[in-house]
mmCIF file of C-alpha atoms in Angstrom:
data_model
loop_
_atom_site.group_PDB
_atom_site.id
_atom_site.type_symbol
_atom_site.label_atom_id
_atom_site.label_comp_id
_atom_site.label_asym_id
_atom_site.label_seq_id
_atom_site.Cartn_x
_atom_site.Cartn_y
_atom_site.Cartn_z
ATOM 1 C CA ALA A 1 -16.000 -4.033 -5.771
ATOM 2 C CA GLN A 2 -14.684 -1.497 -3.575
ATOM 3 C CA SER A 3 -12.645 1.764 -4.729
ATOM 4 C CA VAL A 4 -11.401 4.976 -3.546
ATOM 5 C CA THR A 5 -11.482 8.677 -4.433
ATOM 6 C CA GLN A 6 -9.098 11.159 -3.457
ATOM 7 C CA LEU A 7 -10.014 14.524 -3.799
ATOM 8 C CA GLY A 8 -7.074 16.618 -5.017
ATOM 9 C CA SER A 9 -3.634 15.320 -6.026
ATOM 10 C CA HIS A 10 -2.238 17.948 -4.294
ATOM 11 C CA VAL A 11 -2.804 19.735 -1.196
ATOM 12 C CA SER A 12 -0.556 22.437 0.074
ATOM 13 C CA VAL A 13 -0.598 24.132 3.321
ATOM 14 C CA SER A 14 1.250 26.777 5.588
ATOM 15 C CA GLU A 15 2.684 25.197 8.319
ATOM 16 C CA GLY A 16 0.467 25.624 11.524
ATOM 17 C CA ALA A 17 -2.403 25.262 9.306
ATOM 18 C CA LEU A 18 -5.021 22.923 9.144
ATOM 19 C CA VAL A 19 -4.735 19.557 6.854
ATOM 20 C CA LEU A 20 -7.688 17.772 5.568
ATOM 21 C CA LEU A 21 -7.024 15.473 2.827
ATOM 22 C CA ARG A 22 -10.436 14.051 1.463
ATOM 23 C CA CYS A 23 -11.051 10.416 0.468
ATOM 24 C CA ASN A 24 -14.437 9.024 -0.266
ATOM 25 C CA TYR A 25 -15.051 5.609 -0.233
ATOM 26 C CA SER A 26 -17.485 3.006 -2.718
ATOM 27 C CA SER A 27 -18.457 0.014 -0.880
ATOM 28 C CA SER A 28 -21.592 -2.172 -1.091
ATOM 29 C CA VAL A 29 -20.487 -3.418 2.511
ATOM 30 C CA PRO A 30 -19.414 -1.613 5.787
ATOM 31 C CA PRO A 31 -15.420 -0.938 4.916
ATOM 32 C CA TYR A 32 -12.294 -1.279 6.494
ATOM 33 C CA LEU A 33 -10.631 1.873 5.749
ATOM 34 C CA PHE A 34 -7.112 2.935 6.079
ATOM 35 C CA TRP A 35 -4.746 6.017 5.662
ATOM 36 C CA TYR A 36 -1.132 5.534 5.042
ATOM 37 C CA VAL A 37 1.911 7.555 4.769
ATOM 38 C CA GLN A 38 4.675 7.602 1.756
ATOM 39 C CA TYR A 39 7.657 9.804 2.407
ATOM 40 C CA PRO A 40 10.029 10.250 -1.284
ATOM 41 C CA ASN A 41 11.723 6.818 -2.234
ATOM 42 C CA GLN A 42 10.509 4.365 0.960
ATOM 43 C CA GLY A 43 7.241 2.241 1.518
ATOM 44 C CA LEU A 44 4.005 3.245 3.159
ATOM 45 C CA GLN A 45 3.683 3.737 6.912
ATOM 46 C CA LEU A 46 0.188 3.510 7.974
ATOM 47 C CA LEU A 47 -1.491 6.085 9.670
ATOM 48 C CA LEU A 48 -4.297 4.961 11.027
ATOM 49 C CA LYS A 49 -7.530 2.953 10.164
ATOM 50 C CA TYR A 50 -10.956 2.520 10.460
ATOM 51 C CA THR A 51 -12.694 -1.109 11.209
ATOM 52 C CA SER A 52 -16.083 -0.406 12.354
ATOM 53 C CA ALA A 53 -15.331 0.653 16.218
ATOM 54 C CA ALA A 54 -15.387 4.497 16.633
ATOM 55 C CA THR A 55 -16.456 6.728 13.814
ATOM 56 C CA LEU A 56 -12.989 9.246 14.824
ATOM 57 C CA VAL A 57 -9.886 7.378 14.446
ATOM 58 C CA LYS A 58 -7.010 9.165 16.379
ATOM 59 C CA GLY A 59 -3.632 7.922 14.184
ATOM 60 C CA ILE A 60 -0.095 8.753 14.992
ATOM 61 C CA ASN A 61 1.593 12.462 14.568
ATOM 62 C CA GLY A 62 -1.499 14.086 15.337
ATOM 63 C CA PHE A 63 -3.860 12.881 12.430
ATOM 64 C CA GLU A 64 -7.097 11.661 13.218
ATOM 65 C CA ALA A 65 -9.886 10.745 10.468
ATOM 66 C CA GLU A 66 -13.601 10.597 10.440
ATOM 67 C CA PHE A 67 -15.957 8.233 9.090
ATOM 68 C CA LYS A 68 -19.196 9.559 7.828
ATOM 69 C CA LYS A 69 -21.210 6.635 6.111
ATOM 70 C CA SER A 70 -24.070 8.972 5.120
ATOM 71 C CA GLU A 71 -21.280 10.689 3.322
ATOM 72 C CA THR A 72 -19.506 7.415 2.403
ATOM 73 C CA SER A 73 -16.433 9.610 3.075
ATOM 74 C CA PHE A 74 -13.011 9.165 5.748
ATOM 75 C CA HIS A 75 -11.375 12.446 5.453
ATOM 76 C CA LEU A 76 -7.803 12.714 7.148
ATOM 77 C CA THR A 77 -7.220 15.921 9.223
ATOM 78 C CA LYS A 78 -4.947 17.399 11.347
ATOM 79 C CA PRO A 79 -5.025 20.603 13.179
ATOM 80 C CA SER A 80 -1.861 22.300 12.993
ATOM 81 C CA ALA A 81 0.553 21.029 10.145
ATOM 82 C CA HIS A 82 4.338 20.660 10.670
ATOM 83 C CA MET A 83 7.228 21.085 7.945
ATOM 84 C CA SER A 84 7.529 17.118 9.066
ATOM 85 C CA ASP A 85 3.998 16.366 7.483
ATOM 86 C CA ALA A 86 5.317 16.701 3.716
ATOM 87 C CA ALA A 87 4.674 13.510 2.021
ATOM 88 C CA GLU A 88 2.263 11.545 -0.471
ATOM 89 C CA TYR A 89 -1.305 10.298 1.339
ATOM 90 C CA PHE A 90 -3.062 7.345 0.520
ATOM 91 C CA CYS A 91 -6.565 6.400 1.646
ATOM 92 C CA ALA A 92 -7.444 2.867 1.048
ATOM 93 C CA VAL A 93 -10.155 -0.187 1.108
ATOM 94 C CA ARG A 94 -9.676 -3.384 2.334
ATOM 95 C CA ASP A 95 -11.790 -5.759 0.094
ATOM 96 C CA SER A 96 -14.412 -7.474 2.108
ATOM 97 C CA GLY A 97 -14.896 -10.437 -0.579
ATOM 98 C CA GLY A 98 -13.489 -13.631 0.566
ATOM 99 C CA SER A 99 -10.481 -14.066 2.724
ATOM 100 C CA ASN A 100 -8.256 -11.850 0.073
ATOM 101 C CA TYR A 101 -7.692 -8.555 2.440
ATOM 102 C CA LYS A 102 -5.830 -7.029 -0.466
ATOM 103 C CA LEU A 103 -6.023 -3.318 -0.127
ATOM 104 C CA THR A 104 -7.674 -0.804 -3.105
ATOM 105 C CA PHE A 105 -5.744 2.483 -2.721
ATOM 106 C CA GLY A 106 -6.760 6.120 -4.610
ATOM 107 C CA LYS A 107 -4.182 7.707 -6.792
ATOM 108 C CA GLY A 108 -2.790 9.926 -3.619
ATOM 109 C CA THR A 109 -3.106 13.200 -2.295
ATOM 110 C CA LEU A 110 0.717 14.993 -2.335
ATOM 111 C CA LEU A 111 0.936 17.321 0.871
ATOM 112 C CA THR A 112 3.251 20.146 0.442
ATOM 113 C CA VAL A 113 3.636 22.529 3.511
ATOM 114 C CA ASN A 114 5.207 25.957 3.398
ATOM 115 C CA PRO A 115 7.259 27.802 5.456
ATOM 116 C CA ASP B 1 11.486 0.910 9.668
ATOM 117 C CA THR B 2 8.060 -1.395 9.590
ATOM 118 C CA GLY B 3 10.278 -4.590 10.056
ATOM 119 C CA VAL B 4 9.411 -5.788 6.536
ATOM 120 C CA SER B 5 12.539 -5.797 4.236
ATOM 121 C CA GLN B 6 13.228 -5.506 0.452
ATOM 122 C CA ASP B 7 15.982 -6.517 -1.795
ATOM 123 C CA PRO B 8 17.141 -4.420 -3.415
ATOM 124 C CA ARG B 9 15.955 -1.339 -3.568
ATOM 125 C CA HIS B 10 16.701 -0.405 -6.826
ATOM 126 C CA LYS B 11 17.234 -1.767 -9.939
ATOM 127 C CA ILE B 12 18.207 -1.494 -13.461
ATOM 128 C CA THR B 13 17.906 -3.686 -16.732
ATOM 129 C CA LYS B 14 17.628 -3.879 -19.807
ATOM 130 C CA ARG B 15 14.792 -4.777 -21.617
ATOM 131 C CA GLY B 16 14.778 -8.342 -22.209
ATOM 132 C CA GLN B 17 16.471 -9.146 -19.013
ATOM 133 C CA ASN B 18 15.103 -11.525 -15.812
ATOM 134 C CA VAL B 19 14.865 -10.079 -12.340
ATOM 135 C CA THR B 20 14.035 -11.172 -9.353
ATOM 136 C CA PHE B 21 13.402 -9.270 -5.977
ATOM 137 C CA ARG B 22 13.137 -10.780 -1.860
ATOM 138 C CA CYS B 23 10.668 -9.681 0.469
ATOM 139 C CA ASP B 24 11.123 -10.717 3.990
ATOM 140 C CA PRO B 25 7.872 -10.086 6.121
ATOM 141 C CA ILE B 26 7.862 -9.483 9.966
ATOM 142 C CA SER B 27 8.691 -13.098 11.612
ATOM 143 C CA GLU B 28 5.263 -14.497 12.106
ATOM 144 C CA HIS B 29 3.209 -13.211 9.978
ATOM 145 C CA ASN B 30 1.038 -15.448 7.962
ATOM 146 C CA ARG B 31 0.392 -13.493 5.150
ATOM 147 C CA LEU B 32 2.314 -11.418 2.422
ATOM 148 C CA TYR B 33 1.089 -9.265 -0.415
ATOM 149 C CA TRP B 34 2.510 -8.037 -3.531
ATOM 150 C CA TYR B 35 1.747 -5.002 -4.713
ATOM 151 C CA ARG B 36 3.221 -2.686 -7.557
ATOM 152 C CA GLN B 37 3.030 1.485 -7.786
ATOM 153 C CA THR B 38 3.551 3.387 -10.886
ATOM 154 C CA LEU B 39 4.273 6.942 -10.975
ATOM 155 C CA GLY B 40 1.579 9.122 -9.798
ATOM 156 C CA GLN B 41 -0.541 6.367 -9.036
ATOM 157 C CA GLY B 42 -1.593 4.612 -5.406
ATOM 158 C CA PRO B 43 -0.206 0.563 -5.163
ATOM 159 C CA GLU B 44 -1.863 -2.355 -6.659
ATOM 160 C CA PHE B 45 -2.313 -5.591 -5.595
ATOM 161 C CA LEU B 46 -0.547 -8.298 -7.696
ATOM 162 C CA THR B 47 -0.582 -11.540 -5.390
ATOM 163 C CA TYR B 48 -0.807 -12.757 -1.953
ATOM 164 C CA PHE B 49 0.077 -15.527 0.172
ATOM 165 C CA GLN B 50 -0.976 -17.338 3.296
ATOM 166 C CA ASN B 51 1.799 -18.842 4.979
ATOM 167 C CA GLU B 52 3.494 -20.727 2.023
ATOM 168 C CA ALA B 53 0.219 -20.923 -0.720
ATOM 169 C CA GLN B 54 -0.099 -18.566 -2.961
ATOM 170 C CA LEU B 55 -3.974 -17.761 -3.386
ATOM 171 C CA GLU B 56 -4.685 -15.081 -5.851
ATOM 172 C CA LYS B 57 -2.857 -13.354 -8.769
ATOM 173 C CA SER B 58 -4.147 -10.177 -10.267
ATOM 174 C CA ARG B 59 -5.001 -9.674 -13.554
ATOM 175 C CA LEU B 60 -1.681 -7.120 -13.583
ATOM 176 C CA LEU B 61 0.470 -10.523 -13.130
ATOM 177 C CA SER B 62 0.747 -11.406 -16.869
ATOM 178 C CA ASP B 63 2.123 -15.026 -17.184
ATOM 179 C CA ARG B 64 5.957 -13.415 -17.326
ATOM 180 C CA PHE B 65 5.626 -12.842 -13.458
ATOM 181 C CA SER B 66 5.972 -15.855 -11.110
ATOM 182 C CA ALA B 67 5.958 -15.443 -7.060
ATOM 183 C CA GLU B 68 7.219 -17.538 -4.583
ATOM 184 C CA ARG B 69 7.170 -18.105 -0.498
ATOM 185 C CA PRO B 70 9.022 -21.234 0.301
ATOM 186 C CA LYS B 71 8.261 -22.200 3.888
ATOM 187 C CA GLY B 72 6.243 -19.248 4.520
ATOM 188 C CA SER B 73 9.081 -17.495 5.286
ATOM 189 C CA PHE B 74 10.670 -15.151 2.790
ATOM 190 C CA SER B 75 9.140 -14.154 -0.748
ATOM 191 C CA THR B 76 10.924 -13.872 -4.080
ATOM 192 C CA LEU B 77 8.885 -11.963 -7.407
ATOM 193 C CA GLU B 78 10.686 -12.984 -10.463
ATOM 194 C CA ILE B 79 9.828 -10.891 -13.627
ATOM 195 C CA GLN B 80 11.173 -12.563 -16.910
ATOM 196 C CA ARG B 81 11.944 -11.171 -20.182
ATOM 197 C CA THR B 82 11.366 -7.467 -18.529
ATOM 198 C CA GLU B 83 9.517 -4.684 -20.649
ATOM 199 C CA GLN B 84 9.702 -0.687 -19.878
ATOM 200 C CA GLY B 85 6.241 -1.144 -18.937
ATOM 201 C CA ASP B 86 7.238 -3.035 -16.031
ATOM 202 C CA SER B 87 9.195 0.022 -14.390
ATOM 203 C CA ALA B 88 7.650 0.266 -11.192
ATOM 204 C CA MET B 89 8.154 0.501 -7.473
ATOM 205 C CA TYR B 90 7.303 -3.416 -5.916
ATOM 206 C CA LEU B 91 5.890 -3.043 -2.629
ATOM 207 C CA CYS B 92 5.781 -6.111 -0.090
ATOM 208 C CA ALA B 93 3.479 -5.904 2.585
ATOM 209 C CA SER B 94 3.568 -8.665 5.379
ATOM 210 C CA SER B 95 0.314 -8.902 8.103
ATOM 211 C CA LEU B 96 -0.942 -11.510 10.557
ATOM 212 C CA VAL B 97 -4.592 -12.474 10.344
ATOM 213 C CA VAL B 98 -6.567 -13.095 13.632
ATOM 214 C CA VAL B 99 -9.964 -13.555 13.339
ATOM 215 C CA GLY B 100 -10.853 -11.417 10.348
ATOM 216 C CA GLN B 101 -8.690 -8.366 11.694
ATOM 217 C CA GLU B 102 -5.132 -7.887 10.032
ATOM 218 C CA THR B 103 -2.978 -4.457 9.648
ATOM 219 C CA GLN B 104 -0.128 -4.805 6.654
ATOM 220 C CA TYR B 105 2.932 -3.465 7.072
ATOM 221 C CA PHE B 106 5.105 -2.041 4.234
ATOM 222 C CA GLY B 107 8.539 -2.792 3.266
ATOM 223 C CA PRO B 108 10.927 0.303 1.564
ATOM 224 C CA GLY B 109 9.923 -1.202 -1.955
ATOM 225 C CA THR B 110 11.741 -1.984 -4.584
ATOM 226 C CA ARG B 111 11.991 0.641 -7.456
ATOM 227 C CA LEU B 112 12.614 -0.930 -11.054
ATOM 228 C CA LEU B 113 13.823 0.715 -14.165
ATOM 229 C CA VAL B 114 13.928 -0.807 -17.786
ATOM 230 C CA LEU B 115 16.234 0.724 -20.311
#
């Protein structure tokens, strides 16, 4: 079964600093990987997804992630943090068995942006 | 706004009462998923529908839970005889599956508090 581990439940950066949120996955087959963002009391919004095309995936709001098979990683980055980036971020892997495309999520990383 | 709506957004109930949540997916989306998110955790899969057929249920979905998607449009999730452990955010997601590809779009969620 697939699984996702997000390293660091809380990351704090200064406005303008690099954002790096870590995600490692476990999958016996080439995975489909996703990053979602959740603002307080809201649902999840898709940031970007990897579906076995280009290993560097660009998403919305200036975020990007790089798929590294050798490291089983899919870390999320943004060159310069904005205050509006403060939210919780979830990495997810899509189930590859059968026709159920359910997502398995990590526990999330809360990003705090300091002025 | 992803186009997926959920109602109500918040529900407070007493233990032992029944509750029902509604999800309206993006029109023409053929798949609908229910997830549950508890505090400090990522969403966990509960069940999903392909059109009106419920195809898989998680072990998390006890016999007190029932979901329907009549006519393949909106869906309802009912919890009977609620317990305090049912307190969580219930998220709905919809997608259009085309040639094995899909992106799940999440609604804002229904936050349930069982007293």
